[in-house]
Amino acid sequence: MLRSLDFSTWLAYDDNMTLLLTELFPNLTKLKLQNFNHGHHIWNFSQLQDLYLSSSSLDTPTLDRVFSSLPLRKLALFPFPTSEVGDLSLVWKCFTLEELLIDDFNLWFDVLSNLLELPRFRRLSFHAVRDYDDYMSNLQELHHELRVSSLIFNMCLYEYNDMGSKIGCFSNLWRLVLSYGEIERKQLYLICSRLKHLEELHLIQIFGFPCASDMWNMVGACRTLKVLNISNNKLDEFFLDESITCLNRVLRRRDADSPVTLHVHKTRLACNPQETIDALIHPYLKISFDPVHIDTLTDWDTRFIETEFRTLREDSRKPTI
């Protein structure tokens, strides 16, 4: 019994093909469909939980039936950029939805608002064509910034003077991933000093990576930090020597039960692992030379932002301190 199907065709009668698929494989729970379909007949997959849909158009009646008929948990929705798209705010009818992947030009304010009212919704990922500033402002306007637990920015970081303030408002953030971009060291320090629950900070391929003293000052400003990933960065030639002078000053104030793990995969510090281990020996510091696997960064190589939220149920049980 087939449960998963990846199907792509480029024919004029693709909706008829979708109907045929529903008859041949009625028990599908996962479907990736890329063709000239209009979304018709997909609602006949009554057990579908994971849908990736690339289509030539999606009108409002079709979206209504898809959202209200299927027990979807994960949805990736990519109408052609030139196609007309119906009322995506009807997503509120998909009560089972947990994850959505979409283009940001289809992430209208009312769509975001209705998504965040779904009881199980926990992850939003979107290809970032526009500036991230509007999205983050919308989260604040909707009063959901305290539900944000993880943020990933890939290929969409620039030297905005207020980025530290923007990210710093997500006070329950435990993981922040900044990949393939640039950010001022002052903004990074501001982020670390404001986020009182931050446990993981991933700075991957950052242009103009901070010097060692600036990096360790960030660690000192964030007492909750457990993981600092600086993989794939170009570190200056004095980084190791400068780090030696900072270690005791920064780490002596930390809790012995929560050491910092520093990931240095594909950096200058990984060229001679034993030298790095000997130089940065400290009871509150662990060094890792292994790559850190972040699913979304592995799967995508485009500009995107991913946000993880506490669900409404979790949010009601965990008041912010």
Short mmCIF file of C-alpha atoms in Angstrom, two decimals:
data_model
loop_
_atom_site.label_atom_id
_atom_site.label_comp_id
_atom_site.label_asym_id
_atom_site.label_seq_id
_atom_site.Cartn_x
_atom_site.Cartn_y
_atom_site.Cartn_z
CA MET A 1 0.00 0.00 0.00
CA LEU A 2 1.67 3.22 -1.20
CA ARG A 3 1.81 5.98 1.42
CA SER A 4 4.23 8.48 -0.15
CA LEU A 5 4.45 9.81 -3.72
CA ASP A 6 6.65 12.35 -5.51
CA PHE A 7 4.94 13.15 -8.80
CA SER A 8 5.82 15.72 -11.48
CA THR A 9 4.34 16.14 -14.97
CA TRP A 10 3.90 19.10 -17.26
CA LEU A 11 0.76 18.32 -19.22
CA ALA A 12 -2.31 20.38 -20.12
CA TYR A 13 -4.65 17.93 -18.39
CA ASP A 14 -2.88 17.71 -15.03
CA ASP A 15 -6.07 18.02 -12.96
CA ASN A 16 -7.33 14.84 -14.62
CA MET A 17 -4.03 13.25 -13.68
CA THR A 18 -4.57 14.29 -10.06
CA LEU A 19 -8.01 12.67 -10.11
CA LEU A 20 -6.45 9.47 -11.44
CA LEU A 21 -3.86 9.53 -8.66
CA THR A 22 -6.59 9.78 -6.02
CA GLU A 23 -8.17 6.63 -7.48
CA LEU A 24 -4.90 4.71 -7.77
CA PHE A 25 -3.41 5.73 -4.41
CA PRO A 26 -6.26 6.68 -2.08
CA ASN A 27 -4.22 5.97 1.07
CA LEU A 28 -1.44 8.50 0.51
CA THR A 29 -0.30 10.38 3.60
CA LYS A 30 2.52 12.27 1.85
CA LEU A 31 2.39 13.83 -1.62
CA LYS A 32 4.69 16.08 -3.62
CA LEU A 33 2.87 17.35 -6.70
CA GLN A 34 4.51 19.65 -9.25
CA ASN A 35 2.69 20.33 -12.50
CA PHE A 36 0.11 22.54 -14.23
CA ASN A 37 -2.62 21.52 -11.79
CA HIS A 38 -5.13 23.93 -10.27
CA GLY A 39 -5.36 22.05 -6.98
CA HIS A 40 -8.52 20.24 -8.02
CA HIS A 41 -9.31 16.78 -6.58
CA ILE A 42 -6.53 16.92 -3.98
CA TRP A 43 -9.21 16.93 -1.29
CA ASN A 44 -9.98 13.32 -2.27
CA PHE A 45 -6.77 12.19 -0.56
CA SER A 46 -8.62 11.87 2.72
CA GLN A 47 -5.57 10.68 4.72
CA LEU A 48 -3.07 13.24 3.42
CA GLN A 49 -0.92 14.79 6.16
CA ASP A 50 2.09 16.13 4.25
CA LEU A 51 1.51 18.05 1.00
CA TYR A 52 3.99 19.86 -1.25
CA LEU A 53 2.00 21.58 -3.99
CA SER A 54 3.38 23.56 -6.91
CA SER A 55 0.55 24.60 -9.20
CA SER A 56 -0.40 26.98 -11.99
CA SER A 57 -3.24 28.54 -9.99
CA LEU A 58 -5.18 28.15 -6.74
CA ASP A 59 -8.55 29.85 -6.50
CA THR A 60 -10.46 30.51 -3.28
CA PRO A 61 -12.98 27.60 -3.57
CA THR A 62 -10.10 25.18 -4.12
CA LEU A 63 -8.17 26.48 -1.14
CA ASP A 64 -11.32 26.30 0.96
CA ARG A 65 -11.84 22.62 0.13
CA VAL A 66 -8.19 21.69 0.64
CA PHE A 67 -7.93 23.46 3.99
CA SER A 68 -11.25 22.22 5.35
CA SER A 69 -11.13 18.62 4.05
CA LEU A 70 -7.61 17.30 4.68
CA PRO A 71 -5.92 16.38 7.99
CA LEU A 72 -2.75 18.22 6.95
CA ARG A 73 0.09 18.57 9.40
CA LYS A 74 2.72 19.92 6.98
CA LEU A 75 2.01 22.05 3.93
CA ALA A 76 4.35 23.53 1.31
CA LEU A 77 2.43 25.78 -1.05
CA PHE A 78 4.07 27.22 -4.16
CA PRO A 79 1.72 28.60 -6.80
CA PHE A 80 3.60 29.83 -9.88
CA PRO A 81 4.81 33.41 -9.30
CA THR A 82 2.69 34.66 -12.22
CA SER A 83 -0.48 32.83 -11.20
CA GLU A 84 -3.51 34.14 -9.38
CA VAL A 85 -3.90 32.95 -5.82
CA GLY A 86 -7.13 32.90 -3.85
CA ASP A 87 -7.76 33.67 -0.21
CA LEU A 88 -4.92 31.99 1.70
CA SER A 89 -6.26 33.34 4.97
CA LEU A 90 -8.71 30.44 4.84
CA VAL A 91 -5.86 28.41 6.30
CA TRP A 92 -7.62 28.90 9.64
CA LYS A 93 -9.88 26.01 8.59
CA CYS A 94 -6.96 23.56 8.68
CA PHE A 95 -7.02 22.91 12.44
CA THR A 96 -4.42 20.12 12.26
CA LEU A 97 -1.72 22.19 10.53
CA GLU A 98 1.66 22.32 12.29
CA GLU A 99 4.08 23.54 9.59
CA LEU A 100 3.85 25.81 6.55
CA LEU A 101 6.37 26.53 3.81
CA ILE A 102 5.51 29.40 1.47
CA ASP A 103 6.86 32.35 -0.54
CA ASP A 104 6.91 35.56 1.48
CA PHE A 105 4.92 37.51 -1.13
CA ASN A 106 2.00 35.19 -0.31
CA LEU A 107 2.44 35.62 3.44
CA TRP A 108 -0.06 38.44 3.87
CA PHE A 109 -0.80 39.94 7.26
CA ASP A 110 -4.17 38.19 7.60
CA VAL A 111 -2.60 34.87 6.55
CA LEU A 112 0.02 35.18 9.29
CA SER A 113 -2.62 36.23 11.80
CA ASN A 114 -4.81 33.20 11.09
CA LEU A 115 -1.86 30.82 11.05
CA LEU A 116 -0.85 31.83 14.54
CA GLU A 117 -4.34 31.12 15.85
CA LEU A 118 -4.14 27.45 14.84
CA PRO A 119 -3.79 25.34 18.01
CA ARG A 120 -0.97 23.07 16.76
CA PHE A 121 0.95 25.45 14.53
CA ARG A 122 4.66 25.51 15.39
CA ARG A 123 6.86 26.20 12.34
CA LEU A 124 6.75 28.77 9.52
CA SER A 125 9.35 28.80 6.76
CA PHE A 126 9.32 31.13 3.78
CA HIS A 127 11.50 32.08 0.86
CA ALA A 128 12.54 35.65 1.61
CA VAL A 129 12.25 37.94 -1.39
CA ARG A 130 11.32 41.02 0.61
CA ASP A 131 13.02 42.58 3.63
CA TYR A 132 12.64 40.60 6.87
CA ASP A 133 11.75 43.77 8.77
CA ASP A 134 8.05 43.70 7.78
CA TYR A 135 7.63 40.12 8.95
CA MET A 136 9.20 40.75 12.34
CA SER A 137 7.15 43.91 12.83
CA ASN A 138 3.99 41.96 11.97
CA LEU A 139 4.78 39.38 14.66
CA GLN A 140 5.05 42.18 17.19
CA GLU A 141 1.88 43.84 16.00
CA LEU A 142 0.04 40.53 16.39
CA HIS A 143 1.50 40.17 19.91
CA HIS A 144 3.03 36.76 19.19
CA GLU A 145 6.69 37.67 19.63
CA LEU A 146 6.87 35.87 22.98
CA ARG A 147 5.90 32.58 21.32
CA VAL A 148 8.97 32.61 19.05
CA SER A 149 11.45 29.97 20.23
CA SER A 150 13.81 29.63 17.25
CA LEU A 151 14.83 31.84 14.31
CA ILE A 152 16.90 30.96 11.24
CA PHE A 153 18.05 33.62 8.77
CA ASN A 154 19.79 32.33 5.66
CA MET A 155 21.23 34.67 3.00
CA CYS A 156 19.09 37.56 4.17
CA LEU A 157 21.20 39.42 6.73
CA TYR A 158 22.44 42.92 6.14
CA GLU A 159 23.99 45.57 8.32
CA TYR A 160 20.82 47.17 9.65
CA ASN A 161 21.45 49.29 12.71
CA ASP A 162 18.34 48.03 14.49
CA MET A 163 18.66 44.29 13.96
CA GLY A 164 19.70 43.74 17.56
CA SER A 165 16.55 45.47 18.75
CA LYS A 166 14.37 43.55 16.29
CA ILE A 167 15.64 40.14 17.35
CA GLY A 168 16.00 41.16 20.98
CA CYS A 169 12.24 41.56 21.33
CA PHE A 170 11.79 37.77 21.00
CA SER A 171 12.65 37.31 24.65
CA ASN A 172 11.83 33.58 24.79
CA LEU A 173 14.17 32.72 21.92
CA TRP A 174 16.38 29.71 22.75
CA ARG A 175 18.02 29.23 19.32
CA LEU A 176 19.24 31.78 16.78
CA VAL A 177 20.86 30.83 13.47
CA LEU A 178 22.45 33.53 11.32
CA SER A 179 23.83 32.03 8.13
CA TYR A 180 25.59 33.51 5.12
CA GLY A 181 25.20 37.22 5.78
CA GLU A 182 26.65 40.13 7.70
CA ILE A 183 25.81 41.75 11.00
CA GLU A 184 27.64 44.35 13.07
CA ARG A 185 29.40 43.12 16.20
CA LYS A 186 27.50 45.69 18.28
CA GLN A 187 24.22 44.22 17.10
CA LEU A 188 25.39 40.71 17.98
CA TYR A 189 26.36 41.86 21.47
CA LEU A 190 22.99 43.54 21.88
CA ILE A 191 21.22 40.33 20.88
CA CYS A 192 23.22 38.25 23.35
CA SER A 193 22.67 40.69 26.20
CA ARG A 194 18.90 40.94 25.65
CA LEU A 195 17.99 37.29 25.10
CA LYS A 196 17.88 35.86 28.62
CA HIS A 197 16.89 32.34 27.48
CA LEU A 198 19.24 31.93 24.50
CA GLU A 199 20.96 28.52 24.58
CA GLU A 200 22.21 28.14 21.01
CA LEU A 201 23.82 30.74 18.75
CA HIS A 202 24.90 29.62 15.28
CA LEU A 203 26.98 32.12 13.30
CA ILE A 204 27.74 30.41 9.99
CA GLN A 205 29.66 32.03 7.12
CA ILE A 206 29.30 35.53 8.51
CA PHE A 207 31.05 38.18 6.42
CA GLY A 208 33.54 40.08 8.55
CA PHE A 209 33.33 37.72 11.51
CA PRO A 210 34.10 39.48 14.83
CA CYS A 211 37.53 39.27 16.41
CA ALA A 212 38.04 36.85 19.29
CA SER A 213 37.60 39.39 22.10
CA ASP A 214 34.29 40.59 20.63
CA MET A 215 33.07 37.01 20.30
CA TRP A 216 33.96 36.11 23.86
CA ASN A 217 32.34 39.30 25.12
CA MET A 218 29.13 38.05 23.50
CA VAL A 219 29.48 34.78 25.37
CA GLY A 220 30.00 36.70 28.59
CA ALA A 221 26.84 38.73 27.95
CA CYS A 222 24.71 35.58 27.56
CA ARG A 223 24.92 33.49 30.73
CA THR A 224 22.45 30.90 29.38
CA LEU A 225 24.42 30.11 26.21
CA LYS A 226 25.33 26.43 25.85
CA VAL A 227 26.21 26.15 22.14
CA LEU A 228 28.22 28.61 20.04
CA ASN A 229 28.68 27.45 16.46
CA ILE A 230 31.16 29.48 14.41
CA SER A 231 31.64 26.91 11.63
CA ASN A 232 32.65 27.95 8.10
CA ASN A 233 33.91 31.35 9.17
CA LYS A 234 37.13 33.09 8.20
CA LEU A 235 38.83 33.87 11.52
CA ASP A 236 41.75 36.25 11.76
CA GLU A 237 45.25 34.91 12.36
CA PHE A 238 45.32 36.10 15.98
CA PHE A 239 42.01 34.48 16.91
CA LEU A 240 43.45 31.62 18.95
CA ASP A 241 45.99 33.71 20.87
CA GLU A 242 43.42 36.37 21.63
CA SER A 243 40.92 33.74 22.77
CA ILE A 244 43.42 32.43 25.35
CA THR A 245 43.50 35.83 27.06
CA CYS A 246 39.69 36.01 27.23
CA LEU A 247 38.73 32.53 28.44
CA ASN A 248 39.13 32.81 32.20
CA ARG A 249 37.66 36.30 32.39
CA VAL A 250 34.52 35.23 30.51
CA LEU A 251 33.97 31.66 31.67
CA ARG A 252 34.75 31.91 35.39
CA ARG A 253 31.34 33.49 36.00
CA ARG A 254 29.47 30.61 34.41
CA ASP A 255 27.72 27.73 36.10
CA ALA A 256 29.90 24.61 36.16
CA ASP A 257 26.85 22.50 35.24
CA SER A 258 26.37 24.28 31.90
CA PRO A 259 29.64 24.56 29.97
CA VAL A 260 29.78 26.20 26.55
CA THR A 261 30.36 23.97 23.51
CA LEU A 262 32.27 25.81 20.78
CA HIS A 263 31.85 24.33 17.28
CA VAL A 264 34.73 25.26 14.96
CA HIS A 265 34.18 23.02 11.92
CA LYS A 266 35.95 24.36 8.80
CA THR A 267 37.64 27.27 10.55
CA ARG A 268 41.26 28.16 11.24
CA LEU A 269 40.89 26.49 14.65
CA ALA A 270 40.14 23.16 13.00
CA CYS A 271 43.40 23.06 11.04
CA ASN A 272 45.34 21.82 14.07
CA PRO A 273 42.76 20.31 16.47
CA GLN A 274 45.22 19.33 19.19
CA GLU A 275 46.77 22.79 19.28
CA THR A 276 43.31 24.32 19.66
CA ILE A 277 42.30 21.87 22.40
CA ASP A 278 45.53 22.50 24.34
CA ALA A 279 45.26 26.26 23.99
CA LEU A 280 41.58 26.55 24.92
CA ILE A 281 41.53 24.14 27.83
CA HIS A 282 39.02 25.21 30.46
CA PRO A 283 36.62 23.24 32.70
CA TYR A 284 33.64 25.22 31.41
CA LEU A 285 34.47 24.91 27.70
CA LYS A 286 34.14 22.04 25.22
CA ILE A 287 35.53 22.15 21.68
CA SER A 288 33.87 20.32 18.78
CA PHE A 289 35.30 19.90 15.30
CA ASP A 290 32.27 18.07 13.94
CA PRO A 291 29.73 19.73 11.61
CA VAL A 292 26.46 20.85 13.16
CA HIS A 293 23.43 19.53 11.31
CA ILE A 294 20.55 21.99 10.92
CA ASP A 295 17.83 20.41 8.78
CA THR A 296 16.61 23.49 6.96
CA LEU A 297 20.10 24.69 6.03
CA THR A 298 20.83 21.26 4.62
CA ASP A 299 17.65 21.13 2.54
CA TRP A 300 17.63 24.68 1.13
CA ASP A 301 20.24 26.83 -0.59
CA THR A 302 18.10 29.94 -1.06
CA ARG A 303 17.20 33.03 0.95
CA PHE A 304 14.79 32.00 3.65
CA ILE A 305 13.61 32.66 7.17
CA GLU A 306 12.33 29.94 9.47
CA THR A 307 10.50 30.58 12.72
CA GLU A 308 9.54 28.05 15.34
CA PHE A 309 6.76 28.90 17.77
CA ARG A 310 5.50 27.49 20.99
CA THR A 311 2.04 26.18 20.23
CA LEU A 312 -0.92 27.97 21.78
CA ARG A 313 -1.28 25.11 24.26
CA GLU A 314 2.38 25.31 25.27
CA ASP A 315 2.18 29.08 25.46
CA SER A 316 -0.72 28.92 27.93
CA ARG A 317 1.28 26.60 30.19
CA LYS A 318 4.55 28.54 30.21
CA PRO A 319 4.26 32.14 31.33
CA THR A 320 7.21 34.38 30.54
CA ILE A 321 9.35 35.30 33.51
#
